[in-house]
């Protein structure tokens, strides 16, 4: 299968790290907010849906589950579409699909129809926006990319804090059908964000012809040959098994301790508020010159911190203990959210990122469908919330060890051999050799810092 990305710049083009990139960052912020917050925000309509259709809470909960499954599970499809048609056209189509799904849902007469419209159609539309927006962010930012990733990731908690109250307000005034119709109109803003994703323009060729862009596959499976990518994918999949479990159960945990409903729900507000500031802060710290080469180890620490917070949170016996848990969970959750795609970008680089993120999201989709339900089954069997938090914490801590040990033992020993290979293939200094596209690609990899790319040390190679 062949086909090049329509809006990708030529090989070796330097990321602007500013300029129009700030508009791209704004679009990515909005897209990330809609993508991650929307599945949670629609839950405010569940009681009304239960009343109208005479169904149970588990039936309505499938709406959010299908939304998340489409967001993660269609990663390879998004990669193929982006590599064939480019980011902007796919995002425009995704924005229209997301809006169409919610508008159609306002006319549904059964829960099955809601699964198809809100779950499948809107979920696919959000997926076609989310992944290309990250790809464009990767192309526009290099030196400032960690900070840009942190700021874009902050869209998730910001939109969650805004969409949930908005959804409740719309339901009170217009009912769930009117609320879905208005939310469908809001999703058309994804098309506005897509219009901001202007392709990078190639510099005008001079007297000598520039390097030709190599042909690319629609879905580049060669990323699985990269040990760093394989280790990252395994670690990320294990992490997702437990990462989303505590926010799902913390409110019920508080109610089980006798906390009033309003105070219990406020725990998620605390978590989201801390998360808003944790993500850009983590991105800024990762972008520091002395810290960035060790971004993989920082990501491992963030995962360990998150898992350790789950383990200690299982000992909470009152509302105050859960408040402390939500504060530290918000910090660690924000760090993970800000670093996960930054580290993946550092592993595979710009050229293979569109395929790599699609494959990673597909693997995480399986974990998303296993994690929270397994926690629910454990709770049904034991009726003890502490065991759910212990299981989630153990899974996230395990993922941190997989990443750090895999990086240290499997990747850390590679640079010596790679350096010898590079020295062996280095051309004589005075040789007059004609430069072709392969040599340019080798040059870009051999001297990345001079060409606007991150230096891939053992710490950033995984």
Tab-separated table of C-alpha atoms in Angstrom:
chain	number	residue	atom	x	y	z
A	1	UNK	CA	0.000	0.000	0.000
A	2	UNK	CA	1.374	3.379	-0.872
A	3	UNK	CA	0.460	7.004	-0.549
A	4	UNK	CA	2.083	10.059	0.932
A	5	UNK	CA	0.692	12.492	3.431
A	6	UNK	CA	-0.696	15.407	1.488
A	7	UNK	CA	0.145	18.035	4.076
A	8	UNK	CA	3.506	16.753	5.258
A	9	UNK	CA	6.505	18.930	4.609
A	10	UNK	CA	9.641	17.724	2.901
A	11	UNK	CA	12.135	15.522	4.629
A	12	UNK	CA	14.145	17.486	7.168
A	13	UNK	CA	11.963	20.597	7.304
A	14	UNK	CA	12.516	22.440	10.570
A	15	UNK	CA	9.584	22.830	12.947
A	16	UNK	CA	8.648	26.529	13.384
A	17	UNK	CA	8.313	26.221	17.193
A	18	UNK	CA	5.974	29.203	17.148
A	19	UNK	CA	4.257	31.461	14.644
A	20	UNK	CA	1.228	29.680	13.233
A	21	UNK	CA	2.100	26.816	15.568
A	22	UNK	CA	0.315	28.656	18.393
A	23	UNK	CA	-2.918	28.535	16.370
A	24	UNK	CA	-2.337	24.809	15.829
A	25	UNK	CA	-1.802	24.439	19.592
A	26	UNK	CA	-5.102	26.204	20.280
A	27	UNK	CA	-6.897	23.852	17.899
A	28	UNK	CA	-5.249	20.841	19.522
A	29	UNK	CA	-6.293	22.137	22.971
A	30	UNK	CA	-9.953	22.284	21.896
A	31	UNK	CA	-9.860	18.908	20.131
A	32	UNK	CA	-8.241	17.204	23.135
A	33	UNK	CA	-10.859	18.755	25.399
A	34	UNK	CA	-13.765	17.488	23.311
A	35	UNK	CA	-12.228	14.044	22.779
A	36	UNK	CA	-11.510	13.182	26.405
A	37	UNK	CA	-14.204	15.164	28.203
A	38	UNK	CA	-17.173	14.367	25.960
A	39	UNK	CA	-17.553	10.692	26.967
A	40	UNK	CA	-17.720	11.780	30.620
A	41	UNK	CA	-19.880	14.849	29.999
A	42	UNK	CA	-22.728	12.907	28.348
A	43	UNK	CA	-23.141	10.913	31.571
A	44	UNK	CA	-25.166	13.806	33.049
A	45	UNK	CA	-27.998	12.792	30.682
A	46	UNK	CA	-28.057	9.160	31.818
A	47	UNK	CA	-30.794	9.476	34.458
A	48	UNK	CA	-33.092	11.126	31.939
A	49	UNK	CA	-32.362	8.369	29.417
A	50	UNK	CA	-33.061	5.705	32.043
A	51	UNK	CA	-36.417	7.309	32.799
A	52	UNK	CA	-37.471	7.678	29.160
A	53	UNK	CA	-36.391	4.291	27.806
A	54	UNK	CA	-36.950	2.215	30.954
A	55	UNK	CA	-33.410	0.813	31.016
A	56	UNK	CA	-30.696	0.322	33.630
A	57	UNK	CA	-27.602	2.396	34.358
A	58	UNK	CA	-25.341	-0.279	32.861
A	59	UNK	CA	-27.234	0.102	29.550
A	60	UNK	CA	-26.610	3.847	29.413
A	61	UNK	CA	-22.995	3.456	30.540
A	62	UNK	CA	-22.321	1.644	27.265
A	63	UNK	CA	-22.670	4.996	25.480
A	64	UNK	CA	-19.516	6.312	27.129
A	65	UNK	CA	-17.771	2.960	26.714
A	66	UNK	CA	-18.479	2.886	22.975
A	67	UNK	CA	-17.313	6.498	22.642
A	68	UNK	CA	-13.982	5.661	24.310
A	69	UNK	CA	-13.637	2.422	22.345
A	70	UNK	CA	-14.090	4.306	19.064
A	71	UNK	CA	-11.634	7.012	20.169
A	72	UNK	CA	-8.938	4.444	20.918
A	73	UNK	CA	-9.811	1.479	18.718
A	74	UNK	CA	-9.965	3.329	15.387
A	75	UNK	CA	-6.339	4.455	15.692
A	76	UNK	CA	-5.041	2.413	12.724
A	77	UNK	CA	-7.954	3.596	10.566
A	78	UNK	CA	-7.083	7.203	11.410
A	79	UNK	CA	-3.445	6.535	10.564
A	80	UNK	CA	-4.375	5.133	7.153
A	81	UNK	CA	-6.678	8.084	6.417
A	82	UNK	CA	-4.101	10.682	7.492
A	83	UNK	CA	-1.310	9.028	5.512
A	84	UNK	CA	-3.544	8.954	2.448
A	85	UNK	CA	-5.421	12.270	2.531
A	86	UNK	CA	-3.607	14.478	5.065
A	87	UNK	CA	-4.597	15.878	8.449
A	88	UNK	CA	-6.855	18.819	7.590
A	89	UNK	CA	-9.359	17.005	5.291
A	90	UNK	CA	-9.701	14.131	7.769
A	91	UNK	CA	-10.289	16.510	10.679
A	92	UNK	CA	-12.948	18.408	8.717
A	93	UNK	CA	-14.739	15.146	7.957
A	94	UNK	CA	-14.382	14.098	11.598
A	95	UNK	CA	-15.908	17.331	12.873
A	96	UNK	CA	-18.918	16.875	10.596
A	97	UNK	CA	-19.328	13.247	11.701
A	98	UNK	CA	-19.110	14.133	15.408
A	99	UNK	CA	-21.755	16.825	15.012
A	100	UNK	CA	-23.973	14.616	12.835
A	101	UNK	CA	-23.907	11.865	15.455
A	102	UNK	CA	-25.164	14.096	18.269
A	103	UNK	CA	-27.770	15.835	16.106
A	104	UNK	CA	-29.090	12.456	14.928
A	105	UNK	CA	-29.118	11.209	18.528
A	106	UNK	CA	-31.591	13.928	19.491
A	107	UNK	CA	-34.176	12.166	17.263
A	108	UNK	CA	-33.487	8.603	18.503
A	109	UNK	CA	-36.294	6.437	19.850
A	110	UNK	CA	-34.288	3.607	21.449
A	111	UNK	CA	-31.036	3.031	23.313
A	112	UNK	CA	-29.676	0.936	20.407
A	113	UNK	CA	-30.024	3.939	18.121
A	114	UNK	CA	-28.109	6.029	20.688
A	115	UNK	CA	-25.307	3.441	20.660
A	116	UNK	CA	-25.027	3.896	16.894
A	117	UNK	CA	-25.297	7.700	16.753
A	118	UNK	CA	-23.698	9.014	19.954
A	119	UNK	CA	-21.368	6.053	20.418
A	120	UNK	CA	-20.195	4.985	16.977
A	121	UNK	CA	-20.690	8.044	14.735
A	122	UNK	CA	-19.698	10.738	17.247
A	123	UNK	CA	-16.896	8.537	18.598
A	124	UNK	CA	-15.477	8.027	15.121
A	125	UNK	CA	-15.719	11.751	14.410
A	126	UNK	CA	-13.798	12.624	17.580
A	127	UNK	CA	-11.170	9.987	16.765
A	128	UNK	CA	-10.664	11.488	13.282
A	129	UNK	CA	-9.953	14.817	14.986
A	130	UNK	CA	-7.870	13.754	17.963
A	131	UNK	CA	-5.088	11.784	16.316
A	132	UNK	CA	-4.413	14.183	13.387
A	133	UNK	CA	-4.301	17.143	15.786
A	134	UNK	CA	-1.462	15.477	17.704
A	135	UNK	CA	0.354	14.739	14.450
A	136	UNK	CA	0.151	18.402	13.425
A	137	UNK	CA	1.345	19.509	16.862
A	138	UNK	CA	4.350	17.234	16.450
A	139	UNK	CA	5.165	18.850	13.095
A	140	UNK	CA	4.925	22.437	14.303
A	141	UNK	CA	6.854	22.064	17.580
A	142	UNK	CA	10.223	20.539	18.322
A	143	UNK	CA	12.239	22.395	20.963
A	144	UNK	CA	9.036	23.593	22.655
A	145	UNK	CA	7.163	20.357	22.029
A	146	UNK	CA	6.995	19.150	25.674
A	147	UNK	CA	5.438	22.452	26.732
A	148	UNK	CA	3.078	22.364	23.735
A	149	UNK	CA	1.993	18.826	24.603
A	150	UNK	CA	1.345	19.836	28.205
A	151	UNK	CA	-0.753	22.835	27.190
A	152	UNK	CA	-2.739	20.788	24.665
A	153	UNK	CA	-3.345	18.027	27.206
A	154	UNK	CA	-4.768	20.600	29.635
A	155	UNK	CA	-7.797	20.822	27.340
A	156	UNK	CA	-9.132	17.587	28.840
A	157	UNK	CA	-9.684	18.791	32.449
A	158	UNK	CA	-10.675	22.300	31.340
A	159	UNK	CA	-13.428	20.999	29.054
A	160	UNK	CA	-14.521	18.435	31.619
A	161	UNK	CA	-15.064	21.202	34.164
A	162	UNK	CA	-17.015	23.195	31.547
A	163	UNK	CA	-19.017	20.552	29.670
A	164	UNK	CA	-20.442	18.709	32.683
A	165	UNK	CA	-22.184	21.785	34.188
A	166	UNK	CA	-23.202	22.893	30.694
A	167	UNK	CA	-24.783	19.516	30.009
A	168	UNK	CA	-26.732	19.678	33.248
A	169	UNK	CA	-27.913	23.194	32.400
A	170	UNK	CA	-29.019	22.149	28.928
A	171	UNK	CA	-30.901	19.162	30.305
A	172	UNK	CA	-32.737	21.322	32.876
A	173	UNK	CA	-33.849	23.840	30.232
A	174	UNK	CA	-34.248	21.797	27.019
A	175	UNK	CA	-34.312	18.124	28.039
A	176	UNK	CA	-31.868	15.516	26.827
A	177	UNK	CA	-32.966	15.843	23.191
A	178	UNK	CA	-32.413	19.595	23.104
A	179	UNK	CA	-29.158	19.161	24.983
A	180	UNK	CA	-27.853	16.640	22.448
A	181	UNK	CA	-28.879	18.937	19.583
A	182	UNK	CA	-26.985	21.911	21.075
A	183	UNK	CA	-23.939	19.783	21.888
A	184	UNK	CA	-23.958	18.625	18.267
A	185	UNK	CA	-23.757	22.261	17.215
A	186	UNK	CA	-20.846	22.845	19.601
A	187	UNK	CA	-18.954	19.941	18.027
A	188	UNK	CA	-18.904	21.849	14.733
A	189	UNK	CA	-16.103	23.854	16.362
A	190	UNK	CA	-13.938	20.837	15.545
A	191	UNK	CA	-14.209	21.928	11.899
A	192	UNK	CA	-12.926	25.379	12.881
A	193	UNK	CA	-9.973	23.730	14.608
A	194	UNK	CA	-9.368	21.613	11.504
A	195	UNK	CA	-9.148	24.780	9.406
A	196	UNK	CA	-6.287	25.937	11.655
A	197	UNK	CA	-4.185	22.892	10.750
A	198	UNK	CA	-2.325	24.560	7.901
A	199	UNK	CA	0.207	22.259	6.214
A	200	UNK	CA	3.861	23.204	6.556
A	201	UNK	CA	5.167	24.631	3.290
A	202	UNK	CA	8.373	23.375	1.761
A	203	UNK	CA	11.130	25.946	1.151
A	204	UNK	CA	11.549	26.973	-2.466
A	205	UNK	CA	14.255	24.884	-4.161
A	206	UNK	CA	17.479	26.631	-5.072
A	207	UNK	CA	19.915	25.757	-7.778
A	208	UNK	CA	20.303	22.204	-6.517
A	209	UNK	CA	17.271	19.954	-6.250
A	210	UNK	CA	16.142	19.236	-2.711
A	211	UNK	CA	15.812	15.725	-1.335
A	212	UNK	CA	12.776	13.824	-2.524
A	213	UNK	CA	10.326	12.605	0.074
A	214	UNK	CA	10.427	8.808	0.307
A	215	UNK	CA	7.206	6.946	-0.364
A	216	UNK	CA	5.327	5.891	2.755
A	217	UNK	CA	2.922	3.162	3.604
A	218	UNK	CA	-0.595	3.945	4.685
A	219	UNK	CA	0.053	2.042	7.923
A	220	UNK	CA	3.734	1.625	8.730
A	221	UNK	CA	4.063	-1.617	10.703
A	222	UNK	CA	7.837	-1.326	10.703
A	223	UNK	CA	7.550	0.548	14.012
A	224	UNK	CA	7.282	-2.875	15.664
A	225	UNK	CA	10.929	-3.439	14.732
A	226	UNK	CA	11.838	-0.615	17.094
A	227	UNK	CA	12.431	-2.124	20.523
A	228	UNK	CA	11.710	1.227	22.123
A	229	UNK	CA	8.263	1.386	20.543
A	230	UNK	CA	7.426	-2.194	21.564
A	231	UNK	CA	8.429	-1.527	25.180
A	232	UNK	CA	6.429	1.702	25.213
A	233	UNK	CA	3.340	-0.002	23.740
A	234	UNK	CA	3.442	-2.828	26.286
A	235	UNK	CA	3.948	-0.433	29.202
A	236	UNK	CA	1.189	1.931	28.023
A	237	UNK	CA	-1.283	-0.939	27.605
A	238	UNK	CA	-0.622	-2.210	31.140
A	239	UNK	CA	-0.898	1.347	32.496
A	240	UNK	CA	-4.305	1.951	30.908
A	241	UNK	CA	-5.671	-1.155	32.656
A	242	UNK	CA	-5.594	0.744	35.948
A	243	UNK	CA	-5.208	4.416	35.020
A	244	UNK	CA	-8.907	5.226	34.534
A	245	UNK	CA	-10.250	3.029	37.358
A	246	UNK	CA	-9.921	5.396	40.387
A	247	UNK	CA	-11.844	8.335	38.815
A	248	UNK	CA	-14.670	5.925	38.001
A	249	UNK	CA	-14.985	4.563	41.542
A	250	UNK	CA	-13.813	7.369	43.847
A	251	UNK	CA	-17.258	8.996	44.127
A	252	UNK	CA	-18.919	5.677	44.959
A	253	UNK	CA	-16.094	4.958	47.399
A	254	UNK	CA	-16.846	8.226	49.200
A	255	UNK	CA	-20.571	7.471	49.324
A	256	UNK	CA	-19.790	4.044	50.758
A	257	UNK	CA	-17.968	5.822	53.590
A	258	UNK	CA	-21.140	7.835	54.336
A	259	UNK	CA	-20.123	11.064	52.563
A	260	UNK	CA	-23.083	13.164	51.238
A	261	UNK	CA	-23.647	13.049	47.471
A	262	UNK	CA	-22.665	16.677	46.827
A	263	UNK	CA	-19.390	16.366	48.720
A	264	UNK	CA	-18.625	13.055	47.041
A	265	UNK	CA	-19.138	14.558	43.574
A	266	UNK	CA	-16.884	17.477	44.525
A	267	UNK	CA	-13.945	15.051	44.653
A	268	UNK	CA	-13.868	14.916	40.848
A	269	UNK	CA	-13.868	18.720	40.732
A	270	UNK	CA	-10.809	18.768	42.985
A	271	UNK	CA	-9.096	16.163	40.813
A	272	UNK	CA	-9.871	18.065	37.608
A	273	UNK	CA	-8.769	21.434	39.008
A	274	UNK	CA	-5.374	20.042	40.037
A	275	UNK	CA	-5.063	18.294	36.681
A	276	UNK	CA	-5.503	21.616	34.828
A	277	UNK	CA	-2.290	22.997	36.320
A	278	UNK	CA	-0.347	19.731	36.505
A	279	UNK	CA	-0.305	19.110	32.752
A	280	UNK	CA	1.266	22.360	31.503
A	281	UNK	CA	3.644	22.376	34.474
A	282	UNK	CA	4.838	18.870	33.638
A	283	UNK	CA	5.244	19.888	29.994
A	284	UNK	CA	7.296	22.941	30.933
A	285	UNK	CA	9.582	20.928	33.227
A	286	UNK	CA	10.089	18.238	30.571
A	287	UNK	CA	11.086	20.916	28.057
A	288	UNK	CA	14.021	22.092	30.184
A	289	UNK	CA	17.344	21.452	28.503
A	290	UNK	CA	18.750	19.292	31.305
A	291	UNK	CA	15.518	17.347	31.849
A	292	UNK	CA	14.385	16.545	28.303
A	293	UNK	CA	17.006	13.842	27.592
A	294	UNK	CA	15.536	11.911	30.527
A	295	UNK	CA	11.865	12.285	29.527
A	296	UNK	CA	11.334	8.515	29.454
A	297	UNK	CA	12.485	8.182	33.055
A	298	UNK	CA	10.302	11.129	34.030
A	299	UNK	CA	7.336	9.388	32.394
A	300	UNK	CA	8.199	6.212	34.311
A	301	UNK	CA	8.255	8.222	37.537
A	302	UNK	CA	4.867	9.750	36.699
A	303	UNK	CA	3.379	6.279	36.232
A	304	UNK	CA	4.954	5.023	39.471
A	305	UNK	CA	3.695	8.117	41.306
A	306	UNK	CA	0.183	7.515	39.981
A	307	UNK	CA	0.194	3.839	40.937
A	308	UNK	CA	1.648	4.543	44.385
A	309	UNK	CA	-1.096	7.137	44.921
A	310	UNK	CA	-3.707	4.462	44.155
A	311	UNK	CA	-2.097	2.070	46.621
A	312	UNK	CA	-2.003	4.632	49.431
A	313	UNK	CA	-5.487	5.905	48.539
A	314	UNK	CA	-6.879	2.469	49.338
A	315	UNK	CA	-6.155	3.197	53.008
A	316	UNK	CA	-8.393	6.304	53.111
A	317	UNK	CA	-11.068	5.933	55.770
A	318	UNK	CA	-12.746	9.348	55.681
A	319	UNK	CA	-13.525	12.277	53.375
A	320	UNK	CA	-10.318	14.122	54.245
A	321	UNK	CA	-8.246	11.141	53.177
A	322	UNK	CA	-10.030	10.988	49.837
A	323	UNK	CA	-9.453	14.721	49.283
A	324	UNK	CA	-5.707	14.208	49.796
A	325	UNK	CA	-5.853	11.227	47.444
A	326	UNK	CA	-7.568	13.288	44.719
A	327	UNK	CA	-4.968	16.062	45.031
A	328	UNK	CA	-2.026	13.716	44.529
A	329	UNK	CA	-3.884	11.669	41.912
A	330	UNK	CA	-4.589	14.878	39.972
A	331	UNK	CA	-0.890	15.768	40.010
A	332	UNK	CA	0.269	12.321	38.858
A	333	UNK	CA	-2.579	11.926	36.355
A	334	UNK	CA	-1.694	15.297	34.834
A	335	UNK	CA	1.962	14.301	34.539
A	336	UNK	CA	1.037	11.098	32.740
A	337	UNK	CA	-1.347	12.943	30.423
A	338	UNK	CA	1.267	15.551	29.503
A	339	UNK	CA	4.110	13.095	28.899
A	340	UNK	CA	2.567	10.047	27.231
A	341	UNK	CA	2.494	11.364	23.652
A	342	UNK	CA	5.614	13.496	24.079
A	343	UNK	CA	7.602	10.345	24.895
A	344	UNK	CA	6.066	8.469	21.955
A	345	UNK	CA	7.050	11.340	19.632
A	346	UNK	CA	10.618	11.157	20.948
A	347	UNK	CA	10.730	7.398	20.331
A	348	UNK	CA	9.538	7.118	16.725
A	349	UNK	CA	10.081	10.636	15.364
A	350	UNK	CA	7.848	12.676	13.084
A	351	UNK	CA	7.985	10.368	10.067
A	352	UNK	CA	6.426	7.322	11.779
A	353	UNK	CA	4.366	9.063	14.449
A	354	UNK	CA	1.076	8.932	12.522
A	355	UNK	CA	1.260	5.130	12.309
A	356	UNK	CA	2.728	4.639	15.788
A	357	UNK	CA	0.025	6.555	17.628
A	358	UNK	CA	-2.711	4.681	15.778
A	359	UNK	CA	-1.275	1.310	16.770
A	360	UNK	CA	-0.732	2.381	20.380
A	361	UNK	CA	-4.289	3.668	20.673
A	362	UNK	CA	-5.591	0.352	19.302
A	363	UNK	CA	-3.709	-1.579	21.982
A	364	UNK	CA	-4.931	0.825	24.642
A	365	UNK	CA	-8.517	0.396	23.424
A	366	UNK	CA	-8.417	-3.245	24.492
A	367	UNK	CA	-7.095	-2.243	27.909
A	368	UNK	CA	-9.760	0.478	28.283
A	369	UNK	CA	-12.507	-2.100	27.736
A	370	UNK	CA	-10.909	-4.495	30.260
A	371	UNK	CA	-9.783	-2.148	33.065
A	372	UNK	CA	-12.918	-0.530	34.557
A	373	UNK	CA	-15.164	-3.599	34.014
A	374	UNK	CA	-12.617	-5.830	35.770
A	375	UNK	CA	-12.591	-3.384	38.680
A	376	UNK	CA	-16.382	-3.544	38.759
A	377	UNK	CA	-16.384	-7.351	38.830
A	378	UNK	CA	-13.858	-7.334	41.670
A	379	UNK	CA	-16.115	-4.920	43.569
A	380	UNK	CA	-19.180	-7.096	42.950
A	381	UNK	CA	-17.319	-10.138	44.279
A	382	UNK	CA	-15.788	-8.531	47.367
A	383	UNK	CA	-17.829	-5.362	48.039
A	384	UNK	CA	-14.536	-3.778	49.178
A	385	UNK	CA	-13.406	-0.622	47.334
A	386	UNK	CA	-9.884	-0.900	48.736
A	387	UNK	CA	-9.241	-3.993	46.602
A	388	UNK	CA	-10.213	-2.089	43.451
A	389	UNK	CA	-7.707	0.666	44.214
A	390	UNK	CA	-5.010	-1.878	45.094
A	391	UNK	CA	-5.521	-3.673	41.773
A	392	UNK	CA	-5.391	-0.424	39.794
A	393	UNK	CA	-2.281	0.753	41.639
A	394	UNK	CA	-0.483	-2.550	41.087
A	395	UNK	CA	-1.178	-2.406	37.341
A	396	UNK	CA	0.116	1.157	36.939
A	397	UNK	CA	3.214	0.510	39.086
A	398	UNK	CA	3.959	-2.589	37.015
A	399	UNK	CA	3.799	-0.528	33.826
A	400	UNK	CA	6.346	1.924	35.225
A	401	UNK	CA	8.802	-0.884	35.925
A	402	UNK	CA	8.271	-2.369	32.451
A	403	UNK	CA	9.142	0.984	30.857
A	404	UNK	CA	12.147	1.902	32.987
A	405	UNK	CA	13.697	-1.589	33.064
A	406	UNK	CA	13.039	-2.151	29.371
A	407	UNK	CA	14.685	1.174	28.581
A	408	UNK	CA	17.668	0.493	30.806
A	409	UNK	CA	18.439	-3.085	29.793
A	410	UNK	CA	17.123	-3.364	26.216
A	411	UNK	CA	17.807	0.110	24.856
A	412	UNK	CA	20.581	1.488	27.038
A	413	UNK	CA	23.146	-0.905	25.596
A	414	UNK	CA	22.339	-0.110	21.974
A	415	UNK	CA	24.157	3.242	21.467
A	416	UNK	CA	27.692	1.797	21.612
A	417	UNK	CA	27.094	-0.559	18.717
A	418	UNK	CA	25.155	2.124	16.896
A	419	UNK	CA	28.032	4.561	17.313
A	420	UNK	CA	30.507	2.017	15.940
A	421	UNK	CA	28.200	1.386	12.971
A	422	UNK	CA	27.906	5.116	12.332
A	423	UNK	CA	31.685	5.546	12.507
A	424	UNK	CA	32.143	2.647	10.098
A	425	UNK	CA	29.816	4.215	7.518
A	426	UNK	CA	31.061	7.768	7.891
A	427	UNK	CA	32.354	9.104	4.536
A	428	UNK	CA	35.853	10.647	4.201
A	429	UNK	CA	35.830	14.306	5.238
A	430	UNK	CA	37.189	15.557	1.921
A	431	UNK	CA	35.166	13.308	-0.331
A	432	UNK	CA	32.995	15.073	-2.893
A	433	UNK	CA	29.886	12.955	-2.776
A	434	UNK	CA	26.553	13.768	-4.346
A	435	UNK	CA	23.852	13.975	-1.727
A	436	UNK	CA	20.679	11.973	-2.322
A	437	UNK	CA	17.576	11.546	-0.221
A	438	UNK	CA	18.931	8.602	1.767
A	439	UNK	CA	22.098	10.471	2.693
A	440	UNK	CA	20.045	13.466	3.756
A	441	UNK	CA	17.940	11.213	5.970
A	442	UNK	CA	21.115	9.718	7.471
A	443	UNK	CA	22.489	13.217	8.052
A	444	UNK	CA	19.302	14.279	9.804
A	445	UNK	CA	19.549	11.278	12.104
A	446	UNK	CA	23.301	11.628	12.668
A	447	UNK	CA	23.214	15.334	13.553
A	448	UNK	CA	19.683	15.968	14.780
A	449	UNK	CA	20.376	18.980	16.925
A	450	UNK	CA	21.552	21.042	13.961
A	451	UNK	CA	18.379	20.316	12.042
A	452	UNK	CA	15.775	21.186	14.638
A	453	UNK	CA	15.300	17.650	15.987
A	454	UNK	CA	15.653	16.243	19.484
A	455	UNK	CA	18.866	14.399	20.262
A	456	UNK	CA	17.932	10.732	20.787
A	457	UNK	CA	20.058	9.642	23.722
A	458	UNK	CA	19.559	6.261	25.418
A	459	UNK	CA	17.027	7.982	27.654
A	460	UNK	CA	14.883	9.296	24.797
A	461	UNK	CA	15.274	6.269	22.554
A	462	UNK	CA	12.645	4.163	24.306
